[in-house]
Amino acid sequence: MGLSWKQKVFLALLGTAVALGLTALILVLVEAVNILLPADTKFGIVFDAGSSHTSLFVYRWPVDKENGTGVVSQALACQVEGPGISSYASDPVQAGESLRGCLEEALALIPEAQHRGTPMFLGATAGMRLLSQKNSSQAEDIFAAVTRVLAGSPVDFQGAKLLHGQDEGAFGWITINYVLGLLIKYSFSGEWTRPLEGTLVGALDLGGASTQIAFVPGGPILDTSTQATFHLYGSNYSVYTYSYLCFGRDQMLSRLLAGLVQSPSASLVRHPCYHSGYRTTLPLASLYESPCVYSAAPQNLTQNLTVEGTGDPGACVMAIRELFNCSSAQDVGDCAFDRVYQPPLWGQFYAFSNFYYTFYFLNLTSRQSLGTANATVWNFCKEPWKLVEASYPGQERWLRDYCACGLYILTLLTEGYGFSEETWPSIEFRKQAGGTDIGWTLGYMLNLTGMIPAEAPAQWRAESYSVWAAGVVFLVLTLVSVLGAAAVQFFWPQD
């Protein structure tokens, strides 16, 4: 017997109710995923505004932090076109505009839904420190221009500021120890563990305007002004760190040349650190633009200076030594140079930035002995300019300076920081470790993540989601059951 029209209408209503219930369940579950299971990765952007160039780094880390600190990895490295922002003193607007290209790359990488929650920071180092000393209003104009551009982006811009030299060294120390797995690492048993004490390494950084050293000494740090403390992954660290302004690569070269000018009226300089046969002419005024050059400027700065290379490494080392002041600091004990306290060197060290770039060019990044490094640099310095040019085509921009830089690094590390023939093998010259650039930016981001509020742990989110979803399923099934029972009663009424 066929169904009556009432029964057909009821079945249609029942089918519609079930379909609507299932559709609602699917839509609600999708919404639950969006609300209760947010993206499990956070991002952060750091601009490293150095003296010679600016770089942008994007870092990412899981929402669930380990002992209060994010486990961070590098997602993008972008070098900004043009010089460092301190070079835009006469055109500060361009300092901000120069950052747009790399900023757009970063925004394209980070999911749009996470832009507002992504912190961004710009740290300016020694180049802007020098400009601030020379002309504070120009430095302020550059920071204002940079802030206008970055604050207009959709991310959480947290400011552009001058990074203290001590912070630059300390954050570099955090970076290298993190990427080497010496602060925390993932074990084969599936747990995060802290490596044994005594395995931490020191950091040696050589920028364009400053150089930094940072390490955990074997004894107490007697001068607290050189001490930085951190709390990372549930542990406390006390690090010796110091930054030497005016001892970076570019400023060293300027100071070196200025020191070779015999008199204010000199128009010719014979440079022992340049290869024999090299000759160039430059405006005399350019030598005295930096606050790092303490020599008295001649009255007539409009004249040009001719520089001729002599290729004499012995005389070059003597000129470089004049840049250092190694008078002892008896009141606090040990001294490195420039009357600065330094405890005895301890452990392994990683040397990066211009330490690495110079020694990589000289093929000295394979743990060669100090004697081999000395002999290699000296032999290179003695080569005539024509032979050097022919041997390294396409590298003319920096070629003339590798002799001076190589000898400067040897002098800085041995006579400045105190490395010896015995401790020299403890230095590794590296640009990266574990696919991550070594510098202060990652260390800064690691420290910053300790200040970002933790999200709910994944386990809690999963449990909450399961309970919530189970409740929704229960309600929908109850609705279907009630409608089904009504259908049975309707079709097969009991006597």
CSV table of C-alpha atoms in Angstrom, one decimal:
chain,number,residue,atom,x,y,z
A,1,MET,CA,0.0,0.0,0.0
A,2,GLY,CA,1.4,3.4,-1.0
A,3,LEU,CA,2.2,6.2,1.4
A,4,SER,CA,-0.4,8.9,2.0
A,5,TRP,CA,0.3,12.5,1.3
A,6,LYS,CA,0.7,13.2,5.0
A,7,GLN,CA,3.4,10.5,5.3
A,8,LYS,CA,5.2,11.8,2.2
A,9,VAL,CA,5.2,15.3,3.6
A,10,PHE,CA,6.5,14.1,7.0
A,11,LEU,CA,9.3,12.1,5.4
A,12,ALA,CA,10.3,15.1,3.3
A,13,LEU,CA,10.4,17.2,6.5
A,14,LEU,CA,12.4,14.6,8.3
A,15,GLY,CA,15.0,14.3,5.4
A,16,THR,CA,15.3,18.1,5.3
A,17,ALA,CA,15.9,18.3,9.1
A,18,VAL,CA,18.6,15.6,9.0
A,19,ALA,CA,20.3,17.4,6.0
A,20,LEU,CA,20.2,20.7,7.8
A,21,GLY,CA,21.5,19.2,11.0
A,22,LEU,CA,24.4,17.6,9.2
A,23,THR,CA,25.2,20.8,7.3
A,24,ALA,CA,25.1,22.8,10.5
A,25,LEU,CA,27.4,20.2,12.1
A,26,ILE,CA,30.0,20.5,9.3
A,27,LEU,CA,29.8,24.3,9.3
A,28,VAL,CA,30.2,24.5,13.0
A,29,LEU,CA,33.1,22.1,13.0
A,30,VAL,CA,34.9,24.1,10.4
A,31,GLU,CA,34.4,27.2,12.4
A,32,ALA,CA,35.6,25.4,15.5
A,33,VAL,CA,38.8,24.6,13.7
A,34,ASN,CA,39.3,28.2,12.8
A,35,ILE,CA,38.6,29.4,16.4
A,36,LEU,CA,40.0,26.6,18.6
A,37,LEU,CA,42.9,25.5,16.3
A,38,PRO,CA,44.7,28.6,15.2
A,39,ALA,CA,47.8,28.4,13.0
A,40,ASP,CA,50.5,26.6,15.1
A,41,THR,CA,53.3,28.9,13.9
A,42,LYS,CA,54.0,32.5,14.8
A,43,PHE,CA,56.3,34.9,12.9
A,44,GLY,CA,58.5,37.8,13.8
A,45,ILE,CA,60.4,40.3,11.6
A,46,VAL,CA,63.7,41.9,12.5
A,47,PHE,CA,65.6,44.6,10.5
A,48,ASP,CA,69.3,44.7,11.2
A,49,ALA,CA,70.3,48.2,10.2
A,50,GLY,CA,74.1,48.0,10.1
A,51,SER,CA,76.7,50.5,9.2
A,52,SER,CA,77.2,49.3,5.6
A,53,HIS,CA,73.9,47.7,4.8
A,54,THR,CA,70.5,46.7,6.2
A,55,SER,CA,69.2,43.1,6.3
A,56,LEU,CA,65.7,41.8,7.1
A,57,PHE,CA,65.1,38.4,8.7
A,58,VAL,CA,61.8,36.6,9.2
A,59,TYR,CA,61.7,34.1,12.0
A,60,ARG,CA,59.0,31.6,12.9
A,61,TRP,CA,58.3,29.5,16.0
A,62,PRO,CA,55.7,27.0,17.2
A,63,VAL,CA,52.8,28.4,19.3
A,64,ASP,CA,53.7,26.0,22.1
A,65,LYS,CA,56.8,27.4,23.8
A,66,GLU,CA,59.4,25.3,25.5
A,67,ASN,CA,60.0,26.4,29.1
A,68,GLY,CA,58.8,29.9,28.3
A,69,THR,CA,60.9,30.5,25.2
A,70,GLY,CA,59.9,30.0,21.5
A,71,VAL,CA,61.9,27.5,19.4
A,72,VAL,CA,62.8,29.8,16.6
A,73,SER,CA,64.0,29.1,13.0
A,74,GLN,CA,64.9,31.4,10.1
A,75,ALA,CA,62.2,31.6,7.4
A,76,LEU,CA,63.7,34.5,5.2
A,77,ALA,CA,66.8,36.6,4.8
A,78,CYS,CA,66.6,39.6,2.6
A,79,GLN,CA,69.4,42.2,2.0
A,80,VAL,CA,68.0,45.7,1.5
A,81,GLU,CA,69.3,47.4,-1.7
A,82,GLY,CA,71.7,50.3,-1.1
A,83,PRO,CA,73.9,51.3,1.9
A,84,GLY,CA,73.1,51.4,5.6
A,85,ILE,CA,70.4,53.8,6.8
A,86,SER,CA,73.1,56.1,8.4
A,87,SER,CA,74.2,56.9,4.9
A,88,TYR,CA,71.0,58.8,4.2
A,89,ALA,CA,71.7,61.7,6.6
A,90,SER,CA,71.1,64.2,3.8
A,91,ASP,CA,68.0,62.4,2.5
A,92,PRO,CA,66.3,60.7,5.5
A,93,VAL,CA,63.1,59.9,3.6
A,94,GLN,CA,65.0,57.6,1.3
A,95,ALA,CA,66.2,55.6,4.4
A,96,GLY,CA,62.6,54.6,5.0
A,97,GLU,CA,61.8,54.0,1.4
A,98,SER,CA,64.8,51.7,1.0
A,99,LEU,CA,63.2,49.2,3.3
A,100,ARG,CA,60.0,48.6,1.3
A,101,GLY,CA,61.3,45.9,-1.0
A,102,CYS,CA,62.3,43.5,1.7
A,103,LEU,CA,59.3,44.3,3.8
A,104,GLU,CA,57.0,43.3,0.9
A,105,GLU,CA,58.9,40.0,0.6
A,106,ALA,CA,58.3,39.4,4.3
A,107,LEU,CA,54.6,40.2,4.1
A,108,ALA,CA,54.2,37.9,1.1
A,109,LEU,CA,55.7,35.0,3.1
A,110,ILE,CA,53.6,35.4,6.3
A,111,PRO,CA,49.9,34.4,6.0
A,112,GLU,CA,47.8,37.5,5.8
A,113,ALA,CA,45.6,36.4,8.7
A,114,GLN,CA,48.7,36.5,10.9
A,115,HIS,CA,50.0,39.9,9.9
A,116,ARG,CA,48.5,41.8,12.9
A,117,GLY,CA,50.0,39.4,15.4
A,118,THR,CA,53.5,39.5,13.9
A,119,PRO,CA,55.9,41.6,15.8
A,120,MET,CA,58.4,43.7,13.8
A,121,PHE,CA,61.5,45.5,15.1
A,122,LEU,CA,64.3,47.5,13.6
A,123,GLY,CA,67.6,47.7,15.5
A,124,ALA,CA,70.3,50.1,14.3
A,125,THR,CA,73.8,49.3,15.3
A,126,ALA,CA,77.2,51.1,15.1
A,127,GLY,CA,76.7,53.2,12.0
A,128,MET,CA,73.7,55.0,13.6
A,129,ARG,CA,75.6,55.2,16.9
A,130,LEU,CA,78.3,57.2,15.2
A,131,LEU,CA,75.8,59.4,13.4
A,132,SER,CA,74.0,60.0,16.7
A,133,GLN,CA,77.3,61.2,18.1
A,134,LYS,CA,78.1,63.4,15.1
A,135,ASN,CA,74.6,64.8,14.4
A,136,SER,CA,71.8,63.7,16.7
A,137,SER,CA,69.1,65.6,14.7
A,138,GLN,CA,70.0,63.8,11.5
A,139,ALA,CA,69.9,60.5,13.3
A,140,GLU,CA,66.4,61.4,14.7
A,141,ASP,CA,65.2,62.3,11.2
A,142,ILE,CA,66.3,58.9,9.9
A,143,PHE,CA,64.5,57.1,12.7
A,144,ALA,CA,61.4,59.1,12.1
A,145,ALA,CA,61.4,58.3,8.3
A,146,VAL,CA,62.0,54.6,9.0
A,147,THR,CA,59.2,54.6,11.6
A,148,ARG,CA,56.7,56.2,9.1
A,149,VAL,CA,57.2,53.4,6.6
A,150,LEU,CA,57.3,50.5,9.0
A,151,ALA,CA,54.4,51.7,11.1
A,152,GLY,CA,52.2,51.9,8.0
A,153,SER,CA,52.6,48.2,7.4
A,154,PRO,CA,49.8,45.7,8.6
A,155,VAL,CA,52.1,44.0,11.1
A,156,ASP,CA,52.7,44.9,14.8
A,157,PHE,CA,55.6,47.3,14.5
A,158,GLN,CA,57.3,47.6,17.9
A,159,GLY,CA,59.7,50.4,17.1
A,160,ALA,CA,63.0,51.4,15.5
A,161,LYS,CA,65.8,52.2,18.0
A,162,LEU,CA,69.5,52.3,18.5
A,163,LEU,CA,70.7,48.9,19.7
A,164,HIS,CA,73.2,49.1,22.5
A,165,GLY,CA,76.6,47.6,21.7
A,166,GLN,CA,76.4,45.3,24.7
A,167,ASP,CA,73.0,44.0,23.5
A,168,GLU,CA,74.4,43.4,20.0
A,169,GLY,CA,77.2,41.2,21.4
A,170,ALA,CA,75.0,39.4,23.9
A,171,PHE,CA,72.2,38.6,21.4
A,172,GLY,CA,74.9,37.3,19.0
A,173,TRP,CA,76.0,35.0,21.7
A,174,ILE,CA,72.4,33.7,22.1
A,175,THR,CA,72.1,33.1,18.4
A,176,ILE,CA,75.2,31.0,18.0
A,177,ASN,CA,74.5,28.9,21.0
A,178,TYR,CA,70.9,28.4,20.0
A,179,VAL,CA,71.6,27.3,16.4
A,180,LEU,CA,74.3,24.9,17.7
A,181,GLY,CA,71.7,23.3,20.0
A,182,LEU,CA,73.7,24.3,23.1
A,183,LEU,CA,70.7,26.0,24.9
A,184,ILE,CA,68.1,23.4,24.1
A,185,LYS,CA,67.8,20.5,21.7
A,186,TYR,CA,65.3,17.8,20.7
A,187,SER,CA,66.3,14.3,21.9
A,188,PHE,CA,65.7,10.9,20.2
A,189,SER,CA,63.2,10.1,22.9
A,190,GLY,CA,61.0,13.0,21.7
A,191,GLU,CA,61.8,15.4,24.5
A,192,TRP,CA,63.4,18.8,24.7
A,193,THR,CA,66.6,18.6,26.8
A,194,ARG,CA,69.2,21.1,27.9
A,195,PRO,CA,72.8,20.1,27.0
A,196,LEU,CA,75.5,19.6,29.6
A,197,GLU,CA,77.1,22.6,31.2
A,198,GLY,CA,80.5,23.7,29.8
A,199,THR,CA,79.5,23.2,26.2
A,200,LEU,CA,78.6,26.9,25.5
A,201,VAL,CA,80.6,28.7,22.9
A,202,GLY,CA,81.7,32.4,22.6
A,203,ALA,CA,80.8,34.8,19.8
A,204,LEU,CA,83.1,37.1,17.9
A,205,ASP,CA,81.5,39.6,15.6
A,206,LEU,CA,83.2,42.1,13.3
A,207,GLY,CA,80.9,44.7,11.7
A,208,GLY,CA,81.6,47.7,9.6
A,209,ALA,CA,81.9,50.1,12.6
A,210,SER,CA,82.3,48.0,15.7
A,211,THR,CA,83.4,44.6,16.9
A,212,GLN,CA,81.9,42.5,19.7
A,213,ILE,CA,83.1,39.7,21.9
A,214,ALA,CA,80.8,37.6,24.2
A,215,PHE,CA,81.4,34.4,26.1
A,216,VAL,CA,80.7,32.7,29.5
A,217,PRO,CA,84.0,32.8,31.4
A,218,GLY,CA,85.3,30.1,33.6
A,219,GLY,CA,85.2,32.4,36.6
A,220,PRO,CA,83.3,35.4,37.9
A,221,ILE,CA,82.8,38.6,35.9
A,222,LEU,CA,84.5,41.2,38.0
A,223,ASP,CA,83.2,44.3,36.1
A,224,THR,CA,79.4,44.1,36.2
A,225,SER,CA,79.1,46.7,33.4
A,226,THR,CA,80.3,44.0,31.0
A,227,GLN,CA,77.8,41.4,32.2
A,228,ALA,CA,74.5,40.5,30.5
A,229,THR,CA,72.0,38.0,32.1
A,230,PHE,CA,69.3,36.0,30.3
A,231,HIS,CA,66.6,33.6,31.3
A,232,LEU,CA,66.1,31.2,28.4
A,233,TYR,CA,64.4,27.7,28.4
A,234,GLY,CA,64.1,27.7,32.1
A,235,SER,CA,67.8,28.4,32.7
A,236,ASN,CA,69.8,31.6,33.7
A,237,TYR,CA,72.9,32.7,31.9
A,238,SER,CA,75.6,35.2,32.8
A,239,VAL,CA,77.6,36.4,29.8
A,240,TYR,CA,80.6,38.6,29.5
A,241,THR,CA,80.1,41.0,26.5
A,242,TYR,CA,81.7,44.1,25.2
A,243,SER,CA,81.4,46.2,22.0
A,244,TYR,CA,84.3,48.2,20.6
A,245,LEU,CA,83.0,51.2,18.6
A,246,CYS,CA,85.3,52.4,15.9
A,247,PHE,CA,87.1,49.0,15.7
A,248,GLY,CA,84.8,47.6,12.9
A,249,ARG,CA,86.2,46.9,9.5
A,250,ASP,CA,85.3,50.1,7.6
A,251,GLN,CA,86.2,52.4,10.5
A,252,MET,CA,89.5,50.6,11.0
A,253,LEU,CA,90.4,51.2,7.4
A,254,SER,CA,89.6,54.9,7.7
A,255,ARG,CA,91.5,55.3,10.9
A,256,LEU,CA,94.4,53.4,9.4
A,257,LEU,CA,94.7,55.6,6.4
A,258,ALA,CA,94.3,58.8,8.4
A,259,GLY,CA,97.1,57.7,10.7
A,260,LEU,CA,99.4,57.3,7.7
A,261,VAL,CA,98.9,60.9,6.6
A,262,GLN,CA,102.2,62.4,7.8
A,263,SER,CA,101.1,66.1,7.8
A,264,PRO,CA,97.9,68.1,7.2
A,265,SER,CA,99.4,69.4,3.9
A,266,ALA,CA,100.4,66.0,2.6
A,267,SER,CA,99.0,65.1,-0.8
A,268,LEU,CA,100.7,61.7,-1.2
A,269,VAL,CA,100.5,58.7,1.2
A,270,ARG,CA,102.5,55.5,0.9
A,271,HIS,CA,100.3,52.7,2.2
A,272,PRO,CA,102.0,49.5,3.4
A,273,CYS,CA,98.7,47.6,3.6
A,274,TYR,CA,97.9,48.2,-0.1
A,275,HIS,CA,99.6,46.0,-2.7
A,276,SER,CA,102.7,47.3,-4.5
A,277,GLY,CA,101.6,49.0,-7.8
A,278,TYR,CA,98.2,50.0,-6.4
A,279,ARG,CA,97.4,53.7,-6.8
A,280,THR,CA,94.2,55.7,-6.2
A,281,THR,CA,93.1,59.3,-5.6
A,282,LEU,CA,90.4,60.3,-3.1
A,283,PRO,CA,89.0,63.5,-1.6
A,284,LEU,CA,90.9,64.4,1.5
A,285,ALA,CA,87.7,65.5,3.3
A,286,SER,CA,86.3,61.9,3.2
A,287,LEU,CA,89.0,60.8,5.7
A,288,TYR,CA,87.7,63.1,8.4
A,289,GLU,CA,83.9,62.5,8.1
A,290,SER,CA,83.8,59.9,10.9
A,291,PRO,CA,83.9,60.6,14.6
A,292,CYS,CA,86.3,57.6,14.8
A,293,VAL,CA,89.1,59.6,13.1
A,294,TYR,CA,90.7,61.6,15.9
A,295,SER,CA,93.5,63.1,13.7
A,296,ALA,CA,93.4,66.8,13.3
A,297,ALA,CA,91.8,67.7,10.0
A,298,PRO,CA,93.8,70.0,7.6
A,299,GLN,CA,92.5,73.4,7.0
A,300,ASN,CA,92.2,72.8,3.2
A,301,LEU,CA,89.8,69.8,2.9
A,302,THR,CA,89.1,70.5,-0.8
A,303,GLN,CA,92.3,68.9,-2.1
A,304,ASN,CA,92.7,65.3,-3.1
A,305,LEU,CA,94.9,62.7,-1.6
A,306,THR,CA,96.9,60.2,-3.7
A,307,VAL,CA,97.5,56.8,-2.1
A,308,GLU,CA,100.2,54.4,-3.3
A,309,GLY,CA,100.6,50.8,-2.1
A,310,THR,CA,103.9,49.4,-1.0
A,311,GLY,CA,102.9,45.8,-0.1
A,312,ASP,CA,104.8,45.7,3.2
A,313,PRO,CA,103.0,43.5,5.7
A,314,GLY,CA,105.5,44.2,8.5
A,315,ALA,CA,105.0,48.0,8.3
A,316,CYS,CA,101.2,47.4,7.9
A,317,VAL,CA,101.1,45.5,11.2
A,318,MET,CA,103.0,48.3,13.0
A,319,ALA,CA,100.5,50.8,11.7
A,320,ILE,CA,97.6,48.6,12.8
A,321,ARG,CA,99.0,48.3,16.3
A,322,GLU,CA,98.9,52.1,16.6
A,323,LEU,CA,95.1,51.8,16.6
A,324,PHE,CA,95.1,49.8,19.8
A,325,ASN,CA,95.6,50.9,23.4
A,326,CYS,CA,96.5,48.0,25.5
A,327,SER,CA,97.2,49.8,28.8
A,328,SER,CA,96.3,47.6,31.7
A,329,ALA,CA,93.2,48.2,33.8
A,330,GLN,CA,94.7,47.3,37.2
A,331,ASP,CA,91.6,48.1,39.2
A,332,VAL,CA,89.6,45.2,37.7
A,333,GLY,CA,92.4,42.8,36.7
A,334,ASP,CA,92.6,41.5,33.2
A,335,CYS,CA,92.5,43.8,30.1
A,336,ALA,CA,91.9,43.3,26.5
A,337,PHE,CA,92.6,46.6,24.8
A,338,ASP,CA,91.3,50.2,24.8
A,339,ARG,CA,91.5,50.0,28.7
A,340,VAL,CA,88.6,47.5,28.7
A,341,TYR,CA,88.3,44.7,31.3
A,342,GLN,CA,88.1,41.2,29.9
A,343,PRO,CA,88.2,37.9,31.9
A,344,PRO,CA,90.4,35.1,30.6
A,345,LEU,CA,89.1,33.5,27.4
A,346,TRP,CA,87.2,30.3,27.9
A,347,GLY,CA,85.9,27.5,25.6
A,348,GLN,CA,85.2,27.4,21.9
A,349,PHE,CA,84.4,30.5,19.8
A,350,TYR,CA,82.6,31.2,16.6
A,351,ALA,CA,83.8,34.2,14.5
A,352,PHE,CA,81.3,35.5,11.9
A,353,SER,CA,80.4,38.6,9.8
A,354,ASN,CA,83.6,40.2,8.5
A,355,PHE,CA,85.8,37.8,10.4
A,356,TYR,CA,84.3,35.1,8.2
A,357,TYR,CA,84.1,37.0,4.9
A,358,THR,CA,87.8,38.1,5.1
A,359,PHE,CA,89.1,34.6,6.0
A,360,TYR,CA,86.8,32.9,3.5
A,361,PHE,CA,88.4,35.0,0.8
A,362,LEU,CA,91.9,34.1,2.1
A,363,ASN,CA,90.9,30.4,2.2
A,364,LEU,CA,91.5,30.3,6.0
A,365,THR,CA,88.1,28.9,7.3
A,366,SER,CA,89.3,25.2,7.7
A,367,ARG,CA,90.8,25.4,11.1
A,368,GLN,CA,94.3,26.2,9.9
A,369,SER,CA,96.9,27.0,12.6
A,370,LEU,CA,97.8,30.5,13.6
A,371,GLY,CA,101.2,30.1,11.9
A,372,THR,CA,99.5,29.1,8.7
A,373,ALA,CA,97.1,32.0,8.9
A,374,ASN,CA,99.9,34.5,9.4
A,375,ALA,CA,101.9,33.1,6.5
A,376,THR,CA,99.0,33.1,4.2
A,377,VAL,CA,98.0,36.7,4.9
A,378,TRP,CA,101.6,37.9,4.7
A,379,ASN,CA,102.2,36.2,1.4
A,380,PHE,CA,99.0,37.6,0.0
A,381,CYS,CA,100.0,41.1,1.0
A,382,LYS,CA,103.3,40.8,-0.8
A,383,GLU,CA,101.7,40.0,-4.1
A,384,PRO,CA,101.8,42.9,-6.7
A,385,TRP,CA,98.5,44.5,-7.5
A,386,LYS,CA,98.5,43.5,-11.1
A,387,LEU,CA,98.8,39.8,-10.1
A,388,VAL,CA,96.0,40.2,-7.5
A,389,GLU,CA,93.7,41.9,-10.0
A,390,ALA,CA,94.3,39.1,-12.6
A,391,SER,CA,93.7,36.4,-10.0
A,392,TYR,CA,90.4,37.7,-8.6
A,393,PRO,CA,88.4,39.1,-11.5
A,394,GLY,CA,85.1,40.8,-10.6
A,395,GLN,CA,86.1,41.4,-7.0
A,396,GLU,CA,87.7,44.9,-7.4
A,397,ARG,CA,85.4,46.6,-4.9
A,398,TRP,CA,86.9,45.0,-1.8
A,399,LEU,CA,90.1,43.5,-3.3
A,400,ARG,CA,92.6,46.2,-2.1
A,401,ASP,CA,91.4,45.9,1.5
A,402,TYR,CA,91.8,42.2,2.1
A,403,CYS,CA,95.5,42.5,3.1
A,404,ALA,CA,94.8,45.2,5.7
A,405,CYS,CA,91.7,43.3,7.0
A,406,GLY,CA,93.5,40.0,7.2
A,407,LEU,CA,96.3,41.5,9.3
A,408,TYR,CA,93.9,43.5,11.4
A,409,ILE,CA,91.9,40.3,12.3
A,410,LEU,CA,95.1,38.5,13.3
A,411,THR,CA,96.2,41.5,15.4
A,412,LEU,CA,92.7,42.0,16.9
A,413,LEU,CA,92.3,38.3,17.9
A,414,THR,CA,95.8,37.8,19.2
A,415,GLU,CA,97.1,41.1,20.6
A,416,GLY,CA,93.6,42.5,21.3
A,417,TYR,CA,91.4,39.6,22.6
A,418,GLY,CA,94.4,37.5,23.6
A,419,PHE,CA,94.2,34.3,21.6
A,420,SER,CA,97.5,32.4,21.4
A,421,GLU,CA,99.0,29.6,19.3
A,422,GLU,CA,97.4,27.1,21.7
A,423,THR,CA,93.9,28.7,21.8
A,424,TRP,CA,93.7,29.7,18.1
A,425,PRO,CA,92.3,26.3,17.1
A,426,SER,CA,89.3,27.0,19.4
A,427,ILE,CA,88.0,29.6,16.8
A,428,GLU,CA,85.7,28.6,14.0
A,429,PHE,CA,85.1,31.1,11.2
A,430,ARG,CA,81.4,30.7,10.0
A,431,LYS,CA,78.7,32.6,8.2
A,432,GLN,CA,75.9,30.2,9.1
A,433,ALA,CA,75.1,27.3,11.4
A,434,GLY,CA,72.3,24.9,10.8
A,435,GLY,CA,71.1,27.0,7.8
A,436,THR,CA,70.7,30.1,9.9
A,437,ASP,CA,72.7,33.4,9.6
A,438,ILE,CA,74.7,34.2,12.6
A,439,GLY,CA,74.2,37.6,14.1
A,440,TRP,CA,72.3,39.5,16.8
A,441,THR,CA,68.8,39.3,15.2
A,442,LEU,CA,67.9,35.7,16.0
A,443,GLY,CA,69.1,36.1,19.6
A,444,TYR,CA,66.9,39.2,19.9
A,445,MET,CA,63.9,37.3,18.6
A,446,LEU,CA,64.5,34.4,21.0
A,447,ASN,CA,64.6,36.9,23.9
A,448,LEU,CA,61.6,38.7,22.6
A,449,THR,CA,59.5,35.5,22.4
A,450,GLY,CA,59.9,35.1,26.1
A,451,MET,CA,57.8,38.3,26.4
A,452,ILE,CA,55.0,37.2,24.0
A,453,PRO,CA,52.0,35.7,25.9
A,454,ALA,CA,51.9,31.9,25.5
A,455,GLU,CA,49.0,30.4,23.6
A,456,ALA,CA,47.0,27.6,25.1
A,457,PRO,CA,49.0,24.4,24.7
A,458,ALA,CA,48.2,22.1,21.8
A,459,GLN,CA,47.0,19.3,24.1
A,460,TRP,CA,44.6,21.7,25.9
A,461,ARG,CA,43.3,23.0,22.5
A,462,ALA,CA,42.8,19.4,21.2
A,463,GLU,CA,41.0,18.3,24.4
A,464,SER,CA,38.7,21.4,24.3
A,465,TYR,CA,38.0,20.9,20.7
A,466,SER,CA,37.1,17.2,21.2
A,467,VAL,CA,34.7,18.0,24.1
A,468,TRP,CA,33.1,20.8,22.2
A,469,ALA,CA,32.7,18.8,19.0
A,470,ALA,CA,31.3,15.8,21.0
A,471,GLY,CA,28.7,18.1,22.4
A,472,VAL,CA,27.6,19.3,19.0
A,473,VAL,CA,27.5,15.8,17.7
A,474,PHE,CA,25.4,14.7,20.7
A,475,LEU,CA,22.9,17.5,20.1
A,476,VAL,CA,22.5,16.8,16.4
A,477,LEU,CA,22.1,13.0,17.0
A,478,THR,CA,19.5,13.7,19.7
A,479,LEU,CA,17.6,15.8,17.2
A,480,VAL,CA,17.7,13.1,14.6
A,481,SER,CA,16.7,10.4,17.2
A,482,VAL,CA,13.7,12.5,18.3
A,483,LEU,CA,12.6,13.0,14.7
A,484,GLY,CA,13.1,9.3,14.0
A,485,ALA,CA,11.0,8.2,17.1
A,486,ALA,CA,8.3,10.6,15.9
A,487,ALA,CA,8.4,9.0,12.5
A,488,VAL,CA,8.0,5.5,14.0
A,489,GLN,CA,5.1,6.6,16.1
A,490,PHE,CA,3.5,8.3,13.1
A,491,PHE,CA,3.9,5.3,10.7
A,492,TRP,CA,3.3,2.5,13.1
A,493,PRO,CA,1.1,3.8,15.9
A,494,GLN,CA,0.8,1.3,18.9
A,495,ASP,CA,-2.6,0.0,20.0
